[in-house]
mmCIF file of C-alpha atoms and ligand atoms in Angstrom:
data_model
loop_
_atom_site.group_PDB
_atom_site.id
_atom_site.type_symbol
_atom_site.label_atom_id
_atom_site.label_comp_id
_atom_site.label_asym_id
_atom_site.label_seq_id
_atom_site.Cartn_x
_atom_site.Cartn_y
_atom_site.Cartn_z
ATOM 1 C CA MET A 1 91.142 -66.862 123.028
ATOM 2 C CA ALA A 2 89.365 -65.321 120.057
ATOM 3 C CA LEU A 3 85.862 -65.599 119.080
ATOM 4 C CA LEU A 4 85.939 -66.142 114.997
ATOM 5 C CA VAL A 5 82.680 -66.419 112.452
ATOM 6 C CA GLN A 6 83.518 -68.685 109.557
ATOM 7 C CA LYS A 7 81.031 -68.529 106.942
ATOM 8 C CA PHE A 8 81.084 -71.416 104.219
ATOM 9 C CA GLY A 9 79.858 -70.534 100.693
ATOM 10 C CA GLY A 10 78.035 -72.789 98.355
ATOM 11 C CA THR A 11 80.799 -74.809 96.424
ATOM 12 C CA SER A 12 82.490 -75.106 100.493
ATOM 13 C CA VAL A 13 79.828 -77.525 101.194
ATOM 14 C CA GLY A 14 79.085 -78.577 97.559
ATOM 15 C CA ASP A 15 79.307 -82.310 97.989
ATOM 16 C CA VAL A 16 79.426 -84.634 101.361
ATOM 17 C CA ASP A 17 83.407 -84.397 101.622
ATOM 18 C CA ARG A 18 83.072 -80.784 101.385
ATOM 19 C CA ILE A 19 81.193 -80.517 103.932
ATOM 20 C CA ARG A 20 83.857 -83.227 105.757
ATOM 21 C CA ASN A 21 86.262 -80.736 105.296
ATOM 22 C CA VAL A 22 84.178 -78.066 106.771
ATOM 23 C CA ALA A 23 84.126 -79.615 110.133
ATOM 24 C CA ARG A 24 87.603 -80.581 110.239
ATOM 25 C CA ARG A 25 88.552 -76.991 109.410
ATOM 26 C CA VAL A 26 86.005 -75.951 112.636
ATOM 27 C CA ALA A 27 87.292 -78.295 115.121
ATOM 28 C CA ALA A 28 90.764 -77.534 113.976
ATOM 29 C CA SER A 29 89.763 -74.027 114.782
ATOM 30 C CA ARG A 30 88.383 -74.806 118.363
ATOM 31 C CA GLN A 31 91.637 -77.159 118.845
ATOM 32 C CA ARG A 32 93.797 -73.875 118.443
ATOM 33 C CA GLY A 33 91.583 -72.924 121.748
ATOM 34 C CA ASP A 34 88.798 -70.057 119.161
ATOM 35 C CA GLY A 35 85.342 -70.137 119.771
ATOM 36 C CA VAL A 36 83.587 -70.731 116.348
ATOM 37 C CA VAL A 37 80.138 -69.330 115.034
ATOM 38 C CA VAL A 38 79.761 -71.170 111.615
ATOM 39 C CA VAL A 39 77.229 -69.821 108.768
ATOM 40 C CA VAL A 40 76.635 -71.708 105.815
ATOM 41 C CA SER A 41 75.125 -71.210 102.064
ATOM 42 C CA ALA A 42 73.134 -73.876 100.614
ATOM 43 C CA MET A 43 74.955 -76.639 98.528
ATOM 44 C CA ALA A 44 76.119 -75.224 95.064
ATOM 45 C CA GLY A 45 73.469 -75.030 92.719
ATOM 46 C CA GLU A 46 70.357 -75.380 95.215
ATOM 47 C CA THR A 47 69.016 -71.658 95.527
ATOM 48 C CA ASP A 48 68.973 -71.728 91.733
ATOM 49 C CA ARG A 49 67.349 -75.134 91.735
ATOM 50 C CA LEU A 50 64.533 -74.367 94.171
ATOM 51 C CA LEU A 51 64.014 -70.428 92.478
ATOM 52 C CA ALA A 52 63.297 -72.268 89.299
ATOM 53 C CA LEU A 53 60.957 -74.865 90.997
ATOM 54 C CA GLY A 54 59.238 -72.167 92.438
ATOM 55 C CA ARG A 55 59.058 -70.176 89.242
ATOM 56 C CA SER A 56 57.691 -73.077 87.613
ATOM 57 C CA VAL A 57 54.919 -73.605 89.646
ATOM 58 C CA THR A 58 54.163 -69.347 89.897
ATOM 59 C CA PRO A 59 56.110 -67.509 87.276
ATOM 60 C CA GLN A 60 55.374 -63.896 88.418
ATOM 61 C CA GLY A 61 56.728 -64.878 91.567
ATOM 62 C CA ASP A 62 55.046 -65.612 94.996
ATOM 63 C CA GLY A 63 56.993 -63.172 97.845
ATOM 64 C CA ARG A 64 56.268 -65.198 101.133
ATOM 65 C CA GLU A 65 56.474 -68.833 99.831
ATOM 66 C CA MET A 66 59.578 -68.554 97.476
ATOM 67 C CA ASP A 67 61.016 -67.320 100.723
ATOM 68 C CA GLN A 68 59.641 -70.322 102.422
ATOM 69 C CA LEU A 69 60.941 -72.538 99.870
ATOM 70 C CA VAL A 70 64.466 -71.039 98.799
ATOM 71 C CA ALA A 71 65.207 -71.142 102.703
ATOM 72 C CA THR A 72 65.225 -74.621 102.899
ATOM 73 C CA GLY A 73 68.962 -75.005 100.998
ATOM 74 C CA GLU A 74 70.057 -73.641 103.901
ATOM 75 C CA GLN A 75 68.317 -75.634 106.332
ATOM 76 C CA VAL A 76 69.698 -79.024 104.587
ATOM 77 C CA SER A 77 73.789 -77.327 104.923
ATOM 78 C CA VAL A 78 73.330 -76.642 108.358
ATOM 79 C CA ALA A 79 71.636 -80.046 109.687
ATOM 80 C CA LEU A 80 74.611 -81.644 107.101
ATOM 81 C CA VAL A 81 77.725 -79.572 108.854
ATOM 82 C CA ALA A 82 76.051 -80.358 112.830
ATOM 83 C CA MET A 83 76.122 -83.842 111.842
ATOM 84 C CA ALA A 84 79.565 -84.028 110.081
ATOM 85 C CA LEU A 85 81.014 -81.907 113.167
ATOM 86 C CA HIS A 86 79.062 -84.533 115.734
ATOM 87 C CA ALA A 87 80.960 -87.419 114.029
ATOM 88 C CA LEU A 88 84.440 -85.300 114.701
ATOM 89 C CA GLY A 89 83.326 -85.572 118.054
ATOM 90 C CA VAL A 90 82.512 -82.033 118.174
ATOM 91 C CA PRO A 91 79.213 -80.861 119.931
ATOM 92 C CA ALA A 92 77.180 -78.643 117.677
ATOM 93 C CA ARG A 93 73.367 -77.268 116.926
ATOM 94 C CA SER A 94 72.174 -75.736 113.750
ATOM 95 C CA LEU A 95 70.018 -73.062 113.932
ATOM 96 C CA LEU A 96 67.284 -71.677 111.351
ATOM 97 C CA GLY A 97 67.283 -67.832 111.043
ATOM 98 C CA LEU A 98 64.032 -67.650 112.916
ATOM 99 C CA GLN A 99 65.821 -69.920 115.658
ATOM 100 C CA VAL A 100 68.554 -67.424 116.274
ATOM 101 C CA PRO A 101 66.779 -65.184 115.669
ATOM 102 C CA VAL A 102 67.993 -62.669 112.716
ATOM 103 C CA ARG A 103 65.275 -60.334 112.853
ATOM 104 C CA THR A 104 64.328 -58.720 109.386
ATOM 105 C CA ASP A 105 61.728 -56.752 107.968
ATOM 106 C CA GLY A 106 59.532 -57.876 105.592
ATOM 107 C CA ALA A 107 60.769 -57.306 102.109
ATOM 108 C CA PHE A 108 60.832 -60.832 101.181
ATOM 109 C CA GLY A 109 63.551 -61.848 98.632
ATOM 110 C CA ARG A 110 65.431 -58.959 99.808
ATOM 111 C CA ALA A 111 65.043 -58.444 103.517
ATOM 112 C CA ARG A 112 67.497 -56.146 105.728
ATOM 113 C CA ILE A 113 68.327 -57.320 108.915
ATOM 114 C CA THR A 114 67.393 -55.132 111.925
ATOM 115 C CA GLU A 115 68.658 -57.383 114.660
ATOM 116 C CA VAL A 116 70.344 -60.282 115.806
ATOM 117 C CA GLY A 117 69.751 -62.390 118.860
ATOM 118 C CA THR A 118 72.614 -63.015 120.860
ATOM 119 C CA ALA A 119 71.754 -64.844 123.788
ATOM 120 C CA GLN A 120 71.275 -68.442 122.489
ATOM 121 C CA LEU A 121 74.947 -68.349 120.216
ATOM 122 C CA ARG A 122 76.068 -66.880 124.033
ATOM 123 C CA ALA A 123 75.054 -69.839 125.850
ATOM 124 C CA LEU A 124 76.053 -72.260 123.111
ATOM 125 C CA LEU A 125 79.235 -71.024 123.141
ATOM 126 C CA ASP A 126 79.720 -71.138 126.751
ATOM 127 C CA GLU A 127 78.849 -74.321 126.914
ATOM 128 C CA GLY A 128 81.160 -75.500 124.042
ATOM 129 C CA ILE A 129 78.659 -76.195 121.505
ATOM 130 C CA VAL A 130 79.295 -74.827 117.869
ATOM 131 C CA PRO A 131 76.389 -72.755 116.379
ATOM 132 C CA VAL A 132 75.933 -73.705 112.947
ATOM 133 C CA VAL A 133 73.833 -70.909 111.704
ATOM 134 C CA ALA A 134 71.764 -70.958 107.965
ATOM 135 C CA GLY A 135 72.694 -67.619 106.190
ATOM 136 C CA PHE A 136 70.855 -66.021 103.818
ATOM 137 C CA GLN A 137 67.696 -66.146 105.784
ATOM 138 C CA GLY A 138 66.092 -64.367 109.027
ATOM 139 C CA VAL A 139 62.564 -63.991 110.533
ATOM 140 C CA GLY A 140 60.711 -60.899 109.360
ATOM 141 C CA PRO A 141 57.977 -58.874 111.799
ATOM 142 C CA ASP A 142 54.853 -61.133 111.082
ATOM 143 C CA GLY A 143 57.268 -64.352 112.117
ATOM 144 C CA SER A 144 57.377 -65.276 108.265
ATOM 145 C CA VAL A 145 60.890 -67.086 106.745
ATOM 146 C CA THR A 146 62.602 -63.908 104.773
ATOM 147 C CA THR A 147 65.708 -64.218 102.714
ATOM 148 C CA LEU A 148 67.954 -61.789 101.889
ATOM 149 C CA GLY A 149 68.769 -61.356 98.300
ATOM 150 C CA ARG A 150 71.516 -63.692 96.381
ATOM 151 C CA GLY A 151 74.458 -63.907 97.938
ATOM 152 C CA GLY A 152 72.991 -63.070 101.538
ATOM 153 C CA SER A 153 74.809 -65.338 103.564
ATOM 154 C CA ASP A 154 77.485 -63.016 103.381
ATOM 155 C CA THR A 155 75.767 -60.566 105.105
ATOM 156 C CA SER A 156 74.279 -63.127 108.014
ATOM 157 C CA ALA A 157 77.360 -63.608 108.530
ATOM 158 C CA VAL A 158 78.786 -60.404 108.544
ATOM 159 C CA ALA A 159 75.868 -58.989 110.836
ATOM 160 C CA LEU A 160 76.474 -61.961 113.231
ATOM 161 C CA ALA A 161 80.542 -61.197 113.834
ATOM 162 C CA ALA A 162 78.947 -57.629 114.629
ATOM 163 C CA ALA A 163 76.320 -58.542 117.313
ATOM 164 C CA MET A 164 78.895 -61.190 118.596
ATOM 165 C CA ARG A 165 81.661 -58.490 118.210
ATOM 166 C CA ALA A 166 83.711 -61.716 117.091
ATOM 167 C CA ASP A 167 87.265 -61.089 116.010
ATOM 168 C CA VAL A 168 87.461 -61.820 112.597
ATOM 169 C CA CYS A 169 84.492 -62.785 110.031
ATOM 170 C CA GLU A 170 86.029 -65.488 107.830
ATOM 171 C CA ILE A 171 84.513 -66.015 104.425
ATOM 172 C CA TYR A 172 85.354 -69.209 103.247
ATOM 173 C CA THR A 173 84.776 -69.722 99.170
ATOM 174 C CA ASP A 174 85.947 -71.133 96.104
ATOM 175 C CA VAL A 175 88.993 -68.245 95.550
ATOM 176 C CA ASP A 176 91.768 -67.650 97.779
ATOM 177 C CA GLY A 177 90.887 -63.679 97.810
ATOM 178 C CA VAL A 178 90.175 -60.301 96.241
ATOM 179 C CA TYR A 179 92.388 -60.083 93.073
ATOM 180 C CA THR A 180 93.322 -57.091 91.200
ATOM 181 C CA ALA A 181 91.590 -57.913 88.342
ATOM 182 C CA ASP A 182 89.677 -61.363 87.543
ATOM 183 C CA PRO A 183 92.573 -64.103 86.919
ATOM 184 C CA ALA A 184 90.392 -65.455 84.323
ATOM 185 C CA ILE A 185 90.549 -62.172 81.966
ATOM 186 C CA CYS A 186 94.356 -61.030 83.326
ATOM 187 C CA SER A 187 96.645 -64.222 84.029
ATOM 188 C CA ASN A 188 98.981 -61.919 85.567
ATOM 189 C CA ALA A 189 96.053 -61.186 88.402
ATOM 190 C CA ARG A 190 98.023 -60.601 91.989
ATOM 191 C CA LYS A 191 96.108 -61.091 95.257
ATOM 192 C CA ILE A 192 95.637 -58.213 97.353
ATOM 193 C CA PRO A 193 96.642 -58.548 100.572
ATOM 194 C CA ARG A 194 94.483 -56.200 102.367
ATOM 195 C CA ILE A 195 92.231 -54.028 101.283
ATOM 196 C CA SER A 196 89.750 -51.026 102.314
ATOM 197 C CA TYR A 197 85.940 -51.161 103.045
ATOM 198 C CA GLU A 198 85.566 -47.935 100.562
ATOM 199 C CA GLU A 199 87.590 -49.951 97.921
ATOM 200 C CA MET A 200 85.832 -53.165 98.443
ATOM 201 C CA LEU A 201 82.626 -51.571 98.388
ATOM 202 C CA GLU A 202 83.267 -50.200 94.942
ATOM 203 C CA LEU A 203 84.848 -53.229 93.693
ATOM 204 C CA ALA A 204 81.813 -55.279 94.798
ATOM 205 C CA SER A 205 78.876 -52.559 93.697
ATOM 206 C CA LEU A 206 80.783 -52.645 90.066
ATOM 207 C CA GLY A 207 80.587 -56.518 89.602
ATOM 208 C CA ALA A 208 83.466 -58.674 91.512
ATOM 209 C CA LYS A 209 81.793 -61.194 92.748
ATOM 210 C CA VAL A 210 83.325 -62.047 95.796
ATOM 211 C CA LEU A 211 81.698 -60.589 98.526
ATOM 212 C CA GLN A 212 77.859 -59.047 98.599
ATOM 213 C CA THR A 213 77.970 -55.542 98.457
ATOM 214 C CA ARG A 214 75.737 -54.986 101.414
ATOM 215 C CA SER A 215 77.939 -57.332 103.450
ATOM 216 C CA VAL A 216 81.039 -54.655 102.929
ATOM 217 C CA GLU A 217 78.368 -51.937 104.011
ATOM 218 C CA LEU A 218 77.701 -53.641 107.281
ATOM 219 C CA ALA A 219 81.647 -54.547 107.470
ATOM 220 C CA MET A 220 82.366 -51.448 107.282
ATOM 221 C CA LYS A 221 79.346 -49.502 109.412
ATOM 222 C CA TYR A 222 80.618 -52.021 112.372
ATOM 223 C CA GLY A 223 84.269 -52.069 111.595
ATOM 224 C CA VAL A 224 84.137 -55.744 111.369
ATOM 225 C CA ALA A 225 87.473 -57.366 109.959
ATOM 226 C CA VAL A 226 86.210 -59.571 107.599
ATOM 227 C CA HIS A 227 88.967 -62.122 106.056
ATOM 228 C CA VAL A 228 87.978 -63.782 102.376
ATOM 229 C CA ARG A 229 89.982 -67.157 102.018
ATOM 230 C CA SER A 230 89.891 -70.662 100.032
ATOM 231 C CA SER A 231 88.366 -73.079 101.852
ATOM 232 C CA PHE A 232 90.537 -75.391 99.892
ATOM 233 C CA SER A 233 93.927 -74.554 101.183
ATOM 234 C CA ASP A 234 95.276 -72.875 104.728
ATOM 235 C CA GLY A 235 97.052 -69.820 102.979
ATOM 236 C CA GLU A 236 95.831 -66.080 103.710
ATOM 237 C CA GLY A 237 93.419 -64.494 101.529
ATOM 238 C CA THR A 238 92.177 -61.014 101.483
ATOM 239 C CA TRP A 239 91.764 -58.928 104.703
ATOM 240 C CA VAL A 240 89.102 -56.640 104.299
ATOM 241 C CA VAL A 241 89.873 -53.640 106.843
ATOM 242 C CA GLY A 242 89.392 -49.906 107.501
ATOM 243 C CA GLU A 243 91.338 -47.315 105.829
ATOM 244 C CA GLU A 244 93.822 -46.540 108.633
ATOM 245 C CA SER A 245 94.864 -50.369 108.665
ATOM 246 C CA ALA A 246 94.383 -50.832 104.948
ATOM 247 C CA LEU A 247 98.498 -49.981 105.252
ATOM 248 C CA GLU A 248 99.295 -48.366 101.860
ATOM 249 C CA SER A 249 96.852 -46.328 99.588
ATOM 250 C CA VAL A 250 97.456 -47.607 96.272
ATOM 251 C CA VAL A 251 96.596 -44.855 93.386
ATOM 252 C CA VAL A 252 94.795 -48.092 91.388
ATOM 253 C CA ALA A 253 93.808 -51.272 93.786
ATOM 254 C CA GLY A 254 91.802 -52.915 90.926
ATOM 255 C CA VAL A 255 90.062 -52.899 87.763
ATOM 256 C CA THR A 256 86.708 -54.610 87.486
ATOM 257 C CA ALA A 257 84.017 -54.855 84.635
ATOM 258 C CA ASP A 258 80.337 -55.520 84.392
ATOM 259 C CA ARG A 259 78.454 -57.109 81.905
ATOM 260 C CA ASN A 260 75.386 -56.478 83.734
ATOM 261 C CA VAL A 261 74.137 -53.203 82.046
ATOM 262 C CA ALA A 262 72.522 -51.378 79.384
ATOM 263 C CA LYS A 263 72.073 -47.901 77.786
ATOM 264 C CA LEU A 264 69.278 -45.634 77.254
ATOM 265 C CA ALA A 265 69.453 -42.350 75.279
ATOM 266 C CA VAL A 266 66.708 -39.993 75.272
ATOM 267 C CA ARG A 267 67.069 -37.619 72.316
ATOM 268 C CA ALA A 268 65.920 -33.749 72.219
ATOM 269 C CA VAL A 269 65.170 -33.637 75.596
ATOM 270 C CA PRO A 270 63.257 -29.728 76.517
ATOM 271 C CA ASP A 271 66.012 -28.180 78.423
ATOM 272 C CA ARG A 272 63.511 -26.843 81.227
ATOM 273 C CA PRO A 273 63.408 -27.683 84.738
ATOM 274 C CA GLY A 274 61.350 -31.044 85.978
ATOM 275 C CA VAL A 275 61.997 -33.205 82.660
ATOM 276 C CA CYS A 276 64.588 -34.896 84.362
ATOM 277 C CA ALA A 277 62.567 -35.653 87.366
ATOM 278 C CA ALA A 278 59.546 -36.648 85.128
ATOM 279 C CA LEU A 279 61.862 -39.077 83.613
ATOM 280 C CA PHE A 280 63.522 -40.552 86.895
ATOM 281 C CA GLU A 281 60.944 -40.954 89.154
ATOM 282 C CA PRO A 282 59.129 -43.247 87.327
ATOM 283 C CA LEU A 283 62.112 -45.764 86.845
ATOM 284 C CA ALA A 284 62.370 -45.077 90.843
ATOM 285 C CA ALA A 285 58.976 -46.271 91.080
ATOM 286 C CA ALA A 286 59.297 -49.352 89.210
ATOM 287 C CA GLY A 287 61.962 -50.340 91.312
ATOM 288 C CA ILE A 288 64.961 -49.828 88.796
ATOM 289 C CA CYS A 289 68.322 -48.813 89.760
ATOM 290 C CA VAL A 290 69.724 -46.083 87.339
ATOM 291 C CA ASP A 291 73.675 -46.202 86.941
ATOM 292 C CA MET A 292 75.748 -43.438 84.948
ATOM 293 C CA ILE A 293 73.491 -40.788 84.108
ATOM 294 C CA ILE A 294 74.347 -37.985 81.234
ATOM 295 C CA GLN A 295 73.127 -35.070 80.298
ATOM 296 C CA ASN A 296 74.343 -31.967 78.030
ATOM 297 C CA VAL A 297 72.824 -28.882 76.591
ATOM 298 C CA SER A 298 72.975 -28.804 72.871
ATOM 299 C CA VAL A 299 73.635 -25.642 70.726
ATOM 300 C CA ASP A 300 69.721 -26.106 69.731
ATOM 301 C CA GLY A 301 68.382 -25.930 73.425
ATOM 302 C CA THR A 302 67.483 -29.280 73.862
ATOM 303 C CA THR A 303 69.891 -31.795 75.991
ATOM 304 C CA ASP A 304 70.664 -35.692 75.356
ATOM 305 C CA LEU A 305 69.893 -37.989 78.129
ATOM 306 C CA THR A 306 71.692 -40.881 78.630
ATOM 307 C CA PHE A 307 71.393 -43.617 81.379
ATOM 308 C CA THR A 308 72.002 -46.742 82.119
ATOM 309 C CA VAL A 309 70.606 -49.871 84.005
ATOM 310 C CA PRO A 310 70.563 -53.373 84.920
ATOM 311 C CA ARG A 311 70.263 -55.546 81.709
ATOM 312 C CA ALA A 312 67.312 -57.309 82.872
ATOM 313 C CA ASP A 313 65.588 -53.985 83.476
ATOM 314 C CA LEU A 314 66.246 -52.309 79.949
ATOM 315 C CA LEU A 315 62.686 -53.696 78.357
ATOM 316 C CA ARG A 316 60.634 -51.976 81.678
ATOM 317 C CA ALA A 317 62.923 -49.045 81.238
ATOM 318 C CA ARG A 318 62.560 -48.581 77.842
ATOM 319 C CA THR A 319 58.432 -48.614 78.252
ATOM 320 C CA ILE A 320 58.337 -46.364 80.833
ATOM 321 C CA ALA A 321 61.182 -43.450 78.549
ATOM 322 C CA GLU A 322 58.939 -44.006 75.665
ATOM 323 C CA ARG A 323 55.591 -42.865 77.683
ATOM 324 C CA VAL A 324 58.111 -40.166 79.220
ATOM 325 C CA VAL A 325 59.284 -38.628 75.856
ATOM 326 C CA SER A 326 55.786 -38.232 74.759
ATOM 327 C CA GLU A 327 55.085 -36.288 77.491
ATOM 328 C CA ILE A 328 57.234 -33.858 77.736
ATOM 329 C CA GLY A 329 57.619 -33.627 74.206
ATOM 330 C CA ALA A 330 61.356 -35.184 73.801
ATOM 331 C CA ARG A 331 62.101 -36.895 70.421
ATOM 332 C CA ALA A 332 62.981 -40.562 70.812
ATOM 333 C CA VAL A 333 64.739 -43.435 72.920
ATOM 334 C CA HIS A 334 67.272 -45.455 72.327
ATOM 335 C CA ALA A 335 68.536 -48.441 73.765
ATOM 336 C CA GLU A 336 71.506 -50.051 73.279
ATOM 337 C CA GLU A 337 72.281 -53.466 74.820
ATOM 338 C CA SER A 338 75.968 -54.599 73.903
ATOM 339 C CA VAL A 339 77.646 -52.483 76.323
ATOM 340 C CA ALA A 340 79.670 -52.962 79.257
ATOM 341 C CA LYS A 341 81.129 -50.728 82.142
ATOM 342 C CA VAL A 342 85.524 -51.214 83.189
ATOM 343 C CA SER A 343 86.334 -49.710 86.201
ATOM 344 C CA ILE A 344 89.616 -48.709 87.811
ATOM 345 C CA VAL A 345 88.968 -48.437 91.955
ATOM 346 C CA GLY A 346 91.687 -47.008 94.224
ATOM 347 C CA LEU A 347 91.780 -45.165 97.540
ATOM 348 C CA GLY A 348 94.888 -42.714 96.036
ATOM 349 C CA MET A 349 93.017 -41.294 93.737
ATOM 350 C CA ARG A 350 91.823 -38.907 96.021
ATOM 351 C CA SER A 351 95.026 -37.268 96.239
ATOM 352 C CA HIS A 352 96.580 -38.147 92.411
ATOM 353 C CA ALA A 353 95.696 -35.649 89.622
ATOM 354 C CA GLY A 354 95.601 -37.572 86.176
ATOM 355 C CA VAL A 355 94.316 -40.901 87.059
ATOM 356 C CA ALA A 356 91.317 -40.547 84.771
ATOM 357 C CA ALA A 357 93.336 -39.114 81.713
ATOM 358 C CA ARG A 358 95.880 -42.368 82.317
ATOM 359 C CA MET A 359 92.835 -44.280 82.202
ATOM 360 C CA PHE A 360 90.905 -42.723 78.806
ATOM 361 C CA ARG A 361 94.622 -42.408 77.421
ATOM 362 C CA LEU A 362 94.988 -46.544 77.964
ATOM 363 C CA LEU A 363 91.742 -47.182 76.256
ATOM 364 C CA ALA A 364 92.572 -44.692 73.514
ATOM 365 C CA ALA A 365 95.358 -46.615 72.737
ATOM 366 C CA GLU A 366 93.695 -49.893 72.095
ATOM 367 C CA GLY A 367 91.335 -48.154 69.856
ATOM 368 C CA ILE A 368 87.950 -48.167 71.974
ATOM 369 C CA ASN A 369 85.560 -45.672 71.934
ATOM 370 C CA ILE A 370 84.296 -44.309 75.745
ATOM 371 C CA GLU A 371 80.668 -43.811 75.717
ATOM 372 C CA ALA A 372 79.680 -42.579 78.776
ATOM 373 C CA ILE A 373 81.907 -41.679 81.997
ATOM 374 C CA SER A 374 80.939 -41.507 85.905
ATOM 375 C CA THR A 375 83.226 -41.179 89.044
ATOM 376 C CA SER A 376 83.194 -41.033 92.297
ATOM 377 C CA GLU A 377 86.041 -39.988 95.175
ATOM 378 C CA ILE A 378 87.521 -43.338 94.401
ATOM 379 C CA LYS A 379 86.716 -45.092 91.234
ATOM 380 C CA VAL A 380 86.527 -44.454 87.632
ATOM 381 C CA SER A 381 83.976 -45.957 85.416
ATOM 382 C CA CYS A 382 83.643 -45.594 81.025
ATOM 383 C CA LEU A 383 81.317 -47.539 79.541
ATOM 384 C CA VAL A 384 82.355 -49.335 76.676
ATOM 385 C CA ARG A 385 81.214 -52.080 73.733
ATOM 386 C CA ASP A 386 80.880 -54.971 75.533
ATOM 387 C CA ARG A 387 82.828 -57.063 72.692
ATOM 388 C CA TYR A 388 86.152 -54.892 74.116
ATOM 389 C CA LEU A 389 85.330 -55.379 77.859
ATOM 390 C CA GLU A 390 88.356 -58.183 78.075
ATOM 391 C CA LEU A 391 90.780 -56.321 76.214
ATOM 392 C CA ALA A 392 89.792 -53.203 78.220
ATOM 393 C CA VAL A 393 90.741 -54.872 81.744
ATOM 394 C CA ARG A 394 93.670 -56.201 80.176
ATOM 395 C CA ALA A 395 94.881 -52.621 79.242
ATOM 396 C CA LEU A 396 94.093 -51.125 82.163
ATOM 397 C CA HIS A 397 95.515 -53.539 84.414
ATOM 398 C CA ASP A 398 98.819 -53.590 82.500
ATOM 399 C CA GLY A 399 98.808 -49.779 82.221
ATOM 400 C CA PHE A 400 97.915 -49.264 86.003
ATOM 401 C CA GLY A 401 101.021 -51.620 86.926
ATOM 402 C CA LEU A 402 98.988 -53.768 88.581
ATOM 403 C CA GLY A 403 100.242 -57.454 87.437
ATOM 404 C CA ARG A 404 102.503 -59.740 88.943
ATOM 405 C CA ASP A 405 105.256 -58.801 86.797
ATOM 406 C CA ALA A 406 104.889 -55.917 86.925
ATOM 407 C CA PRO A 407 107.669 -53.696 88.690
ATOM 408 C CA GLU A 408 106.210 -51.467 91.352
ATOM 409 C CA THR A 409 106.964 -47.772 90.738
ATOM 410 C CA ASP A 410 106.743 -44.876 93.408
ATOM 411 C CA ALA A 411 104.455 -43.332 90.837
ATOM 412 C CA GLU A 412 101.785 -46.051 91.848
ATOM 413 C CA ARG A 413 101.847 -45.737 95.122
ATOM 414 C CA ALA A 414 100.164 -42.757 97.352
HETATM 415 N N1 LIG B 501 71.986 -69.428 99.149
HETATM 416 C C1 LIG B 501 72.172 -68.298 98.347
HETATM 417 C C2 LIG B 501 72.212 -67.851 97.093
HETATM 418 O O1 LIG B 501 72.755 -68.842 96.492
HETATM 419 C C3 LIG B 501 72.489 -67.646 99.328
HETATM 420 C C4 LIG B 501 74.454 -67.313 99.322
HETATM 421 O O2 LIG B 501 74.808 -68.191 98.806
HETATM 422 O O3 LIG B 501 74.875 -66.619 99.942
HETATM 423 O O4 LIG B 501 72.303 -66.592 96.732
HETATM 424 MG MG1 MG B 502 78.427 -66.466 97.901
#
């Protein structure tokens, strides 16, 4: 008998029929003799609705009460799923985060899980009762309800799977797995059968929206096998697993793109120690995540500093940069919104030369200019005009032979 954590996302519990469908799937797993812990999200659109409702009363936000409010979305769905299980004759009990308990720190809206109590879950499973746990929420040090950030029920599910030492964490969603590129952009994109945590982590943080990034970090840390699959079919999805069992290490596993970036350039920065710190410290203090950073000393002894931030933070970042510019005696700040980041990801890059060069050539062949570049061991990202996003993704996807119709060559497999 295996122990499964089965997590169902918002669309999978989007209406009463779908909730019945979830119950049937859970019942079938139990019939096969497996133990199941269910984790659910709020019904599709509900978290957005609650957030908008809260903001309409308090536009500037109100951490604790906002969490109290948005956590109700998951309270509704756990109760409905438990009721649907009862209707099928399956013993089940819904649990809120604070009833499990899922303990977190006190950072409202982006809390981190510190501990998952397993005693009650074990006791329920021993009695043959299916625990149906509210995702996305926990309980903070002072007993307040906390939430884990958008998409956080993936992280709830992985944390539960780690704490319970489950055999698999199944993430049921409205797509049937992780693809080599967004199928809406590349019609020949392929489903990836197995992918390593490292690659999935890069893809998730680069804009592929199948799994919350934090959930992948947690799965990697605790070695939780994650199976991303469709709640509307029985087919195998994508397994996210350790590198050793990801089987083959492809040079490029996937191509991804992110529109949620903006570029800031600070011109003619005096070239002396401390200028970068003077700029990036206040950005960090404002909680702005800087992504790509490029600095280059020019012949006149000044440097240009270019960096990217999430689009929503552009105005704040610009205001801070303008203040720093006058403090350090730089020339000007240039802000640019119409950019996008396209990236290629693959473990095989570690041992293959020329992958970045090939990416640059493929973009050049389409006449796409590269405005900034960043790399890690297993990824190369290029900043381009956002109107070229789709073209760039298609050129890279086809150019690296990732499409369904592409012949697989030895050069593409490490
Ligand atoms: N309901 C939450 C959200 O919409 C959590 C989740 O769906 O994972 O972000
Ligand atoms: Mg989700």
